[in-house]
Amino acid sequence: MLSRSEIPLIWTIDRSEHIEKFYRLQDGVLVLEPRSIEAKGWPGGEPEADTPIFYRCFDAGGAFYGTFDGAKLAGIAIVDPAPVTSLPTLVQFRFLHVDRAYRKRGLGSALFASAAEAARRFGASGLYISATPTENTVNFYRHLGCTVLGLPDPELFALEPDDIHLQWLADTPGTPVSHAAEQLHSDLDEQS
């Protein structure tokens, strides 16, 4: 778990990546389109805008899962405990990022599994995810059993209209979420 005083470390995560394709939702169907960009660093103003939101979420009892490699924050997952306004059985999976140096090792899946467990603890039936529409991000969530929402929450959609709005439901059979949680705990035990 990340402590409140460690929240500013979120912005030390290297989120850079080369992106080849983006999804958009057209008539309820995901359409993949080529668009090559280099994402370098955090978008201007994001740390200043989001840090106060994260503090409020933390103070409201939000779940902050951080994975460290020594003093380096390798990945973070944040779940807001408040029910989503139009979908009150879901809680918002507010944030997931894994440092570039730690990707493709199962850390994102393990952090997602922790977030799923937090949703259960909060009494929710699942997670609401507003996903950056990159191919890797959307495919990651779909691999974990997330599905496109037919009717996104109007408030959350207004904040991120280009995102792909997804849900993960706890009773979805055959998702790799529980295995990822077991793997994370096993890896952490080995490092202790």
PDB file of C-alpha atoms in Angstrom:
ATOM      1  CA  MET A   1       0.000   0.000   0.000  1.00  0.00           C
ATOM      2  CA  LEU A   2       1.138   3.496  -0.786  1.00  0.00           C
ATOM      3  CA  SER A   3       1.132   5.977   2.097  1.00  0.00           C
ATOM      4  CA  ARG A   4      -0.325   9.471   1.736  1.00  0.00           C
ATOM      5  CA  SER A   5       3.146  11.022   1.888  1.00  0.00           C
ATOM      6  CA  GLU A   6       4.243   8.815  -1.038  1.00  0.00           C
ATOM      7  CA  ILE A   7       1.553  10.079  -3.430  1.00  0.00           C
ATOM      8  CA  PRO A   8       3.947  12.576  -5.125  1.00  0.00           C
ATOM      9  CA  LEU A   9       6.144   9.600  -6.111  1.00  0.00           C
ATOM     10  CA  ILE A  10       3.474   8.700  -8.679  1.00  0.00           C
ATOM     11  CA  TRP A  11       4.931  11.358 -10.957  1.00  0.00           C
ATOM     12  CA  THR A  12       8.367   9.687 -10.913  1.00  0.00           C
ATOM     13  CA  ILE A  13       6.951   6.772 -12.938  1.00  0.00           C
ATOM     14  CA  ASP A  14       8.288   6.786 -16.492  1.00  0.00           C
ATOM     15  CA  ARG A  15       5.100   6.485 -18.545  1.00  0.00           C
ATOM     16  CA  SER A  16       6.828   6.925 -21.900  1.00  0.00           C
ATOM     17  CA  GLU A  17       6.047   4.552 -24.752  1.00  0.00           C
ATOM     18  CA  HIS A  18       5.844   4.365 -28.503  1.00  0.00           C
ATOM     19  CA  ILE A  19       2.213   4.031 -29.541  1.00  0.00           C
ATOM     20  CA  GLU A  20       1.280   2.662 -32.965  1.00  0.00           C
ATOM     21  CA  LYS A  21      -2.520   2.403 -32.822  1.00  0.00           C
ATOM     22  CA  PHE A  22      -5.525   3.840 -31.026  1.00  0.00           C
ATOM     23  CA  TYR A  23      -9.043   2.555 -30.524  1.00  0.00           C
ATOM     24  CA  ARG A  24     -12.210   4.527 -30.950  1.00  0.00           C
ATOM     25  CA  LEU A  25     -15.748   3.403 -30.290  1.00  0.00           C
ATOM     26  CA  GLN A  26     -18.052   3.526 -33.312  1.00  0.00           C
ATOM     27  CA  ASP A  27     -21.644   2.356 -32.937  1.00  0.00           C
ATOM     28  CA  GLY A  28     -20.664   0.209 -29.955  1.00  0.00           C
ATOM     29  CA  VAL A  29     -17.763  -1.467 -31.775  1.00  0.00           C
ATOM     30  CA  LEU A  30     -14.074  -0.938 -31.092  1.00  0.00           C
ATOM     31  CA  VAL A  31     -12.272   0.269 -34.214  1.00  0.00           C
ATOM     32  CA  LEU A  32      -8.463   0.210 -34.269  1.00  0.00           C
ATOM     33  CA  GLU A  33      -6.783   2.997 -36.217  1.00  0.00           C
ATOM     34  CA  PRO A  34      -3.100   3.594 -36.993  1.00  0.00           C
ATOM     35  CA  ARG A  35      -1.651   6.703 -35.377  1.00  0.00           C
ATOM     36  CA  SER A  36       1.980   6.640 -34.372  1.00  0.00           C
ATOM     37  CA  ILE A  37       3.148   8.860 -31.507  1.00  0.00           C
ATOM     38  CA  GLU A  38       5.852   8.980 -28.856  1.00  0.00           C
ATOM     39  CA  ALA A  39       4.337   9.528 -25.418  1.00  0.00           C
ATOM     40  CA  LYS A  40       7.017  11.177 -23.319  1.00  0.00           C
ATOM     41  CA  GLY A  41       6.430  12.084 -19.701  1.00  0.00           C
ATOM     42  CA  TRP A  42       3.194  13.213 -18.148  1.00  0.00           C
ATOM     43  CA  PRO A  43       0.909  15.592 -20.041  1.00  0.00           C
ATOM     44  CA  GLY A  44       1.368  19.205 -19.013  1.00  0.00           C
ATOM     45  CA  GLY A  45      -0.608  20.064 -15.900  1.00  0.00           C
ATOM     46  CA  GLU A  46      -1.608  16.472 -15.074  1.00  0.00           C
ATOM     47  CA  PRO A  47       0.438  16.180 -11.862  1.00  0.00           C
ATOM     48  CA  GLU A  48      -0.876  19.537 -10.626  1.00  0.00           C
ATOM     49  CA  ALA A  49      -4.479  18.662 -11.489  1.00  0.00           C
ATOM     50  CA  ASP A  50      -4.505  15.049 -10.294  1.00  0.00           C
ATOM     51  CA  THR A  51      -2.455  15.210  -7.083  1.00  0.00           C
ATOM     52  CA  PRO A  52      -5.202  17.022  -5.100  1.00  0.00           C
ATOM     53  CA  ILE A  53      -7.757  14.512  -6.456  1.00  0.00           C
ATOM     54  CA  PHE A  54      -5.543  11.657  -5.279  1.00  0.00           C
ATOM     55  CA  TYR A  55      -5.225  13.196  -1.803  1.00  0.00           C
ATOM     56  CA  ARG A  56      -9.036  13.500  -1.562  1.00  0.00           C
ATOM     57  CA  CYS A  57      -9.434   9.901  -2.732  1.00  0.00           C
ATOM     58  CA  PHE A  58      -6.865   8.712  -0.187  1.00  0.00           C
ATOM     59  CA  ASP A  59      -8.565  10.675   2.625  1.00  0.00           C
ATOM     60  CA  ALA A  60     -11.922   9.125   1.640  1.00  0.00           C
ATOM     61  CA  GLY A  61     -10.478   5.637   2.149  1.00  0.00           C
ATOM     62  CA  GLY A  62      -9.326   4.909  -1.403  1.00  0.00           C
ATOM     63  CA  ALA A  63      -7.049   1.963  -2.088  1.00  0.00           C
ATOM     64  CA  PHE A  64      -3.535   2.904  -3.232  1.00  0.00           C
ATOM     65  CA  TYR A  65      -1.407  -0.051  -4.275  1.00  0.00           C
ATOM     66  CA  GLY A  66       2.206   0.784  -4.975  1.00  0.00           C
ATOM     67  CA  THR A  67       4.907  -1.675  -5.927  1.00  0.00           C
ATOM     68  CA  PHE A  68       8.451  -0.620  -5.150  1.00  0.00           C
ATOM     69  CA  ASP A  69      11.858  -1.749  -6.331  1.00  0.00           C
ATOM     70  CA  GLY A  70      13.893  -0.430  -3.432  1.00  0.00           C
ATOM     71  CA  ALA A  71      12.964   3.247  -3.226  1.00  0.00           C
ATOM     72  CA  LYS A  72      11.718   3.341  -6.846  1.00  0.00           C
ATOM     73  CA  LEU A  73       7.952   3.267  -7.396  1.00  0.00           C
ATOM     74  CA  ALA A  74       7.561   0.701 -10.191  1.00  0.00           C
ATOM     75  CA  GLY A  75       3.772   0.749 -10.460  1.00  0.00           C
ATOM     76  CA  ILE A  76       0.614   2.175  -8.930  1.00  0.00           C
ATOM     77  CA  ALA A  77      -3.089   1.318  -8.891  1.00  0.00           C
ATOM     78  CA  ILE A  78      -5.751   3.537  -7.303  1.00  0.00           C
ATOM     79  CA  VAL A  79      -9.380   2.635  -6.586  1.00  0.00           C
ATOM     80  CA  ASP A  80     -11.891   5.238  -5.423  1.00  0.00           C
ATOM     81  CA  PRO A  81     -14.281   3.799  -2.812  1.00  0.00           C
ATOM     82  CA  ALA A  82     -17.230   5.963  -3.883  1.00  0.00           C
ATOM     83  CA  PRO A  83     -19.835   4.295  -6.111  1.00  0.00           C
ATOM     84  CA  VAL A  84     -19.987   5.557  -9.700  1.00  0.00           C
ATOM     85  CA  THR A  85     -22.993   7.888  -9.936  1.00  0.00           C
ATOM     86  CA  SER A  86     -24.963   6.191 -12.723  1.00  0.00           C
ATOM     87  CA  LEU A  87     -23.582   2.686 -12.050  1.00  0.00           C
ATOM     88  CA  PRO A  88     -23.640   2.462  -8.242  1.00  0.00           C
ATOM     89  CA  THR A  89     -22.590  -1.195  -8.152  1.00  0.00           C
ATOM     90  CA  LEU A  90     -19.184  -0.173  -9.577  1.00  0.00           C
ATOM     91  CA  VAL A  91     -16.300   1.804  -8.089  1.00  0.00           C
ATOM     92  CA  GLN A  92     -13.868   3.773 -10.212  1.00  0.00           C
ATOM     93  CA  PHE A  93     -10.480   2.294 -11.036  1.00  0.00           C
ATOM     94  CA  ARG A  94      -8.987   5.737 -11.044  1.00  0.00           C
ATOM     95  CA  PHE A  95      -5.385   5.111 -12.059  1.00  0.00           C
ATOM     96  CA  LEU A  96      -2.985   2.397 -13.200  1.00  0.00           C
ATOM     97  CA  HIS A  97       0.544   2.989 -14.416  1.00  0.00           C
ATOM     98  CA  VAL A  98       3.636   0.829 -14.586  1.00  0.00           C
ATOM     99  CA  ASP A  99       7.072   2.344 -15.111  1.00  0.00           C
ATOM    100  CA  ARG A 100       8.514   1.637 -18.555  1.00  0.00           C
ATOM    101  CA  ALA A 101      11.408  -0.352 -17.047  1.00  0.00           C
ATOM    102  CA  TYR A 102       8.978  -2.744 -15.297  1.00  0.00           C
ATOM    103  CA  ARG A 103       6.477  -3.496 -18.075  1.00  0.00           C
ATOM    104  CA  LYS A 104       5.850  -6.962 -19.530  1.00  0.00           C
ATOM    105  CA  ARG A 105       6.550  -8.642 -16.171  1.00  0.00           C
ATOM    106  CA  GLY A 106       2.979  -9.111 -14.939  1.00  0.00           C
ATOM    107  CA  LEU A 107       3.056  -6.114 -12.618  1.00  0.00           C
ATOM    108  CA  GLY A 108       0.082  -4.389 -14.291  1.00  0.00           C
ATOM    109  CA  SER A 109      -2.021  -7.548 -14.021  1.00  0.00           C
ATOM    110  CA  ALA A 110      -1.053  -7.990 -10.386  1.00  0.00           C
ATOM    111  CA  LEU A 111      -1.932  -4.381  -9.585  1.00  0.00           C
ATOM    112  CA  PHE A 112      -5.255  -4.850 -11.380  1.00  0.00           C
ATOM    113  CA  ALA A 113      -5.931  -7.927  -9.265  1.00  0.00           C
ATOM    114  CA  SER A 114      -5.311  -5.871  -6.128  1.00  0.00           C
ATOM    115  CA  ALA A 115      -7.712  -3.220  -7.436  1.00  0.00           C
ATOM    116  CA  ALA A 116     -10.331  -5.910  -8.085  1.00  0.00           C
ATOM    117  CA  GLU A 117      -9.924  -7.122  -4.518  1.00  0.00           C
ATOM    118  CA  ALA A 118     -10.366  -3.533  -3.279  1.00  0.00           C
ATOM    119  CA  ALA A 119     -13.622  -3.261  -5.244  1.00  0.00           C
ATOM    120  CA  ARG A 120     -14.904  -6.363  -3.474  1.00  0.00           C
ATOM    121  CA  ARG A 121     -13.812  -4.961  -0.119  1.00  0.00           C
ATOM    122  CA  PHE A 122     -15.726  -1.748  -0.896  1.00  0.00           C
ATOM    123  CA  GLY A 123     -18.839  -3.849  -1.516  1.00  0.00           C
ATOM    124  CA  ALA A 124     -18.866  -3.223  -5.269  1.00  0.00           C
ATOM    125  CA  SER A 125     -19.598  -5.783  -7.941  1.00  0.00           C
ATOM    126  CA  GLY A 126     -16.799  -4.482 -10.128  1.00  0.00           C
ATOM    127  CA  LEU A 127     -14.645  -1.692 -11.490  1.00  0.00           C
ATOM    128  CA  TYR A 128     -15.377   1.212 -13.834  1.00  0.00           C
ATOM    129  CA  ILE A 129     -12.372   1.937 -16.043  1.00  0.00           C
ATOM    130  CA  SER A 130     -11.858   4.973 -18.237  1.00  0.00           C
ATOM    131  CA  ALA A 131      -8.995   3.640 -20.374  1.00  0.00           C
ATOM    132  CA  THR A 132      -6.591   5.635 -22.481  1.00  0.00           C
ATOM    133  CA  PRO A 133      -7.569   4.490 -25.990  1.00  0.00           C
ATOM    134  CA  THR A 134      -4.169   3.078 -26.967  1.00  0.00           C
ATOM    135  CA  GLU A 135      -4.064  -0.440 -28.399  1.00  0.00           C
ATOM    136  CA  ASN A 136      -1.866  -1.797 -25.590  1.00  0.00           C
ATOM    137  CA  THR A 137      -3.992  -0.298 -22.809  1.00  0.00           C
ATOM    138  CA  VAL A 138      -7.374  -1.409 -24.132  1.00  0.00           C
ATOM    139  CA  ASN A 139      -6.083  -4.891 -25.025  1.00  0.00           C
ATOM    140  CA  PHE A 140      -4.573  -5.218 -21.534  1.00  0.00           C
ATOM    141  CA  TYR A 141      -7.942  -4.556 -19.889  1.00  0.00           C
ATOM    142  CA  ARG A 142      -9.851  -6.766 -22.323  1.00  0.00           C
ATOM    143  CA  HIS A 143      -7.429  -9.621 -21.615  1.00  0.00           C
ATOM    144  CA  LEU A 144      -8.358  -9.276 -17.936  1.00  0.00           C
ATOM    145  CA  GLY A 145     -12.052  -9.682 -18.718  1.00  0.00           C
ATOM    146  CA  CYS A 146     -13.096  -6.041 -19.012  1.00  0.00           C
ATOM    147  CA  THR A 147     -15.893  -5.219 -21.429  1.00  0.00           C
ATOM    148  CA  VAL A 148     -16.932  -2.031 -23.184  1.00  0.00           C
ATOM    149  CA  LEU A 149     -19.743  -0.188 -21.419  1.00  0.00           C
ATOM    150  CA  GLY A 150     -22.777   0.362 -23.605  1.00  0.00           C
ATOM    151  CA  LEU A 151     -23.717   3.473 -21.620  1.00  0.00           C
ATOM    152  CA  PRO A 152     -20.761   5.135 -19.894  1.00  0.00           C
ATOM    153  CA  ASP A 153     -21.322   7.208 -16.786  1.00  0.00           C
ATOM    154  CA  PRO A 154     -22.157  10.720 -18.116  1.00  0.00           C
ATOM    155  CA  GLU A 155     -19.911  12.503 -15.607  1.00  0.00           C
ATOM    156  CA  LEU A 156     -16.893  10.271 -16.228  1.00  0.00           C
ATOM    157  CA  PHE A 157     -17.479  10.288 -19.982  1.00  0.00           C
ATOM    158  CA  ALA A 158     -17.544  14.107 -19.974  1.00  0.00           C
ATOM    159  CA  LEU A 159     -14.117  14.113 -18.282  1.00  0.00           C
ATOM    160  CA  GLU A 160     -12.575  11.678 -20.810  1.00  0.00           C
ATOM    161  CA  PRO A 161     -14.703  11.525 -23.982  1.00  0.00           C
ATOM    162  CA  ASP A 162     -11.905   9.960 -26.075  1.00  0.00           C
ATOM    163  CA  ASP A 163     -11.232   7.184 -23.569  1.00  0.00           C
ATOM    164  CA  ILE A 164     -12.681   3.710 -23.909  1.00  0.00           C
ATOM    165  CA  HIS A 165     -15.057   3.246 -20.967  1.00  0.00           C
ATOM    166  CA  LEU A 166     -14.976  -0.297 -19.638  1.00  0.00           C
ATOM    167  CA  GLN A 167     -16.234  -2.360 -16.753  1.00  0.00           C
ATOM    168  CA  TRP A 168     -14.822  -5.360 -14.966  1.00  0.00           C
ATOM    169  CA  LEU A 169     -17.324  -7.458 -13.058  1.00  0.00           C
ATOM    170  CA  ALA A 170     -16.224  -9.654 -10.158  1.00  0.00           C
ATOM    171  CA  ASP A 171     -18.385 -12.558 -11.291  1.00  0.00           C
ATOM    172  CA  THR A 172     -16.835 -12.695 -14.782  1.00  0.00           C
ATOM    173  CA  PRO A 173     -15.700 -16.321 -15.201  1.00  0.00           C
ATOM    174  CA  GLY A 174     -12.299 -17.286 -16.525  1.00  0.00           C
ATOM    175  CA  THR A 175     -10.455 -14.023 -15.972  1.00  0.00           C
ATOM    176  CA  PRO A 176      -6.780 -14.164 -14.996  1.00  0.00           C
ATOM    177  CA  VAL A 177      -7.243 -11.692 -12.127  1.00  0.00           C
ATOM    178  CA  SER A 178      -6.976 -14.147  -9.233  1.00  0.00           C
ATOM    179  CA  HIS A 179      -3.842 -15.745 -10.695  1.00  0.00           C
ATOM    180  CA  ALA A 180      -2.212 -12.311 -11.023  1.00  0.00           C
ATOM    181  CA  ALA A 181      -2.911 -11.511  -7.368  1.00  0.00           C
ATOM    182  CA  GLU A 182      -1.392 -14.825  -6.284  1.00  0.00           C
ATOM    183  CA  GLN A 183       1.682 -14.153  -8.438  1.00  0.00           C
ATOM    184  CA  LEU A 184       2.159 -10.653  -7.002  1.00  0.00           C
ATOM    185  CA  HIS A 185       2.012 -11.953  -3.434  1.00  0.00           C
ATOM    186  CA  SER A 186       4.431 -14.762  -4.328  1.00  0.00           C
ATOM    187  CA  ASP A 187       6.886 -12.330  -5.948  1.00  0.00           C
ATOM    188  CA  LEU A 188       6.705  -9.955  -2.995  1.00  0.00           C
ATOM    189  CA  ASP A 189       7.295 -12.821  -0.541  1.00  0.00           C
ATOM    190  CA  GLU A 190      10.409 -13.835  -2.511  1.00  0.00           C
ATOM    191  CA  GLN A 191      11.744 -10.258  -2.353  1.00  0.00           C
ATOM    192  CA  SER A 192      11.208  -9.980   1.423  1.00  0.00           C
TER     193      SER A 192
END
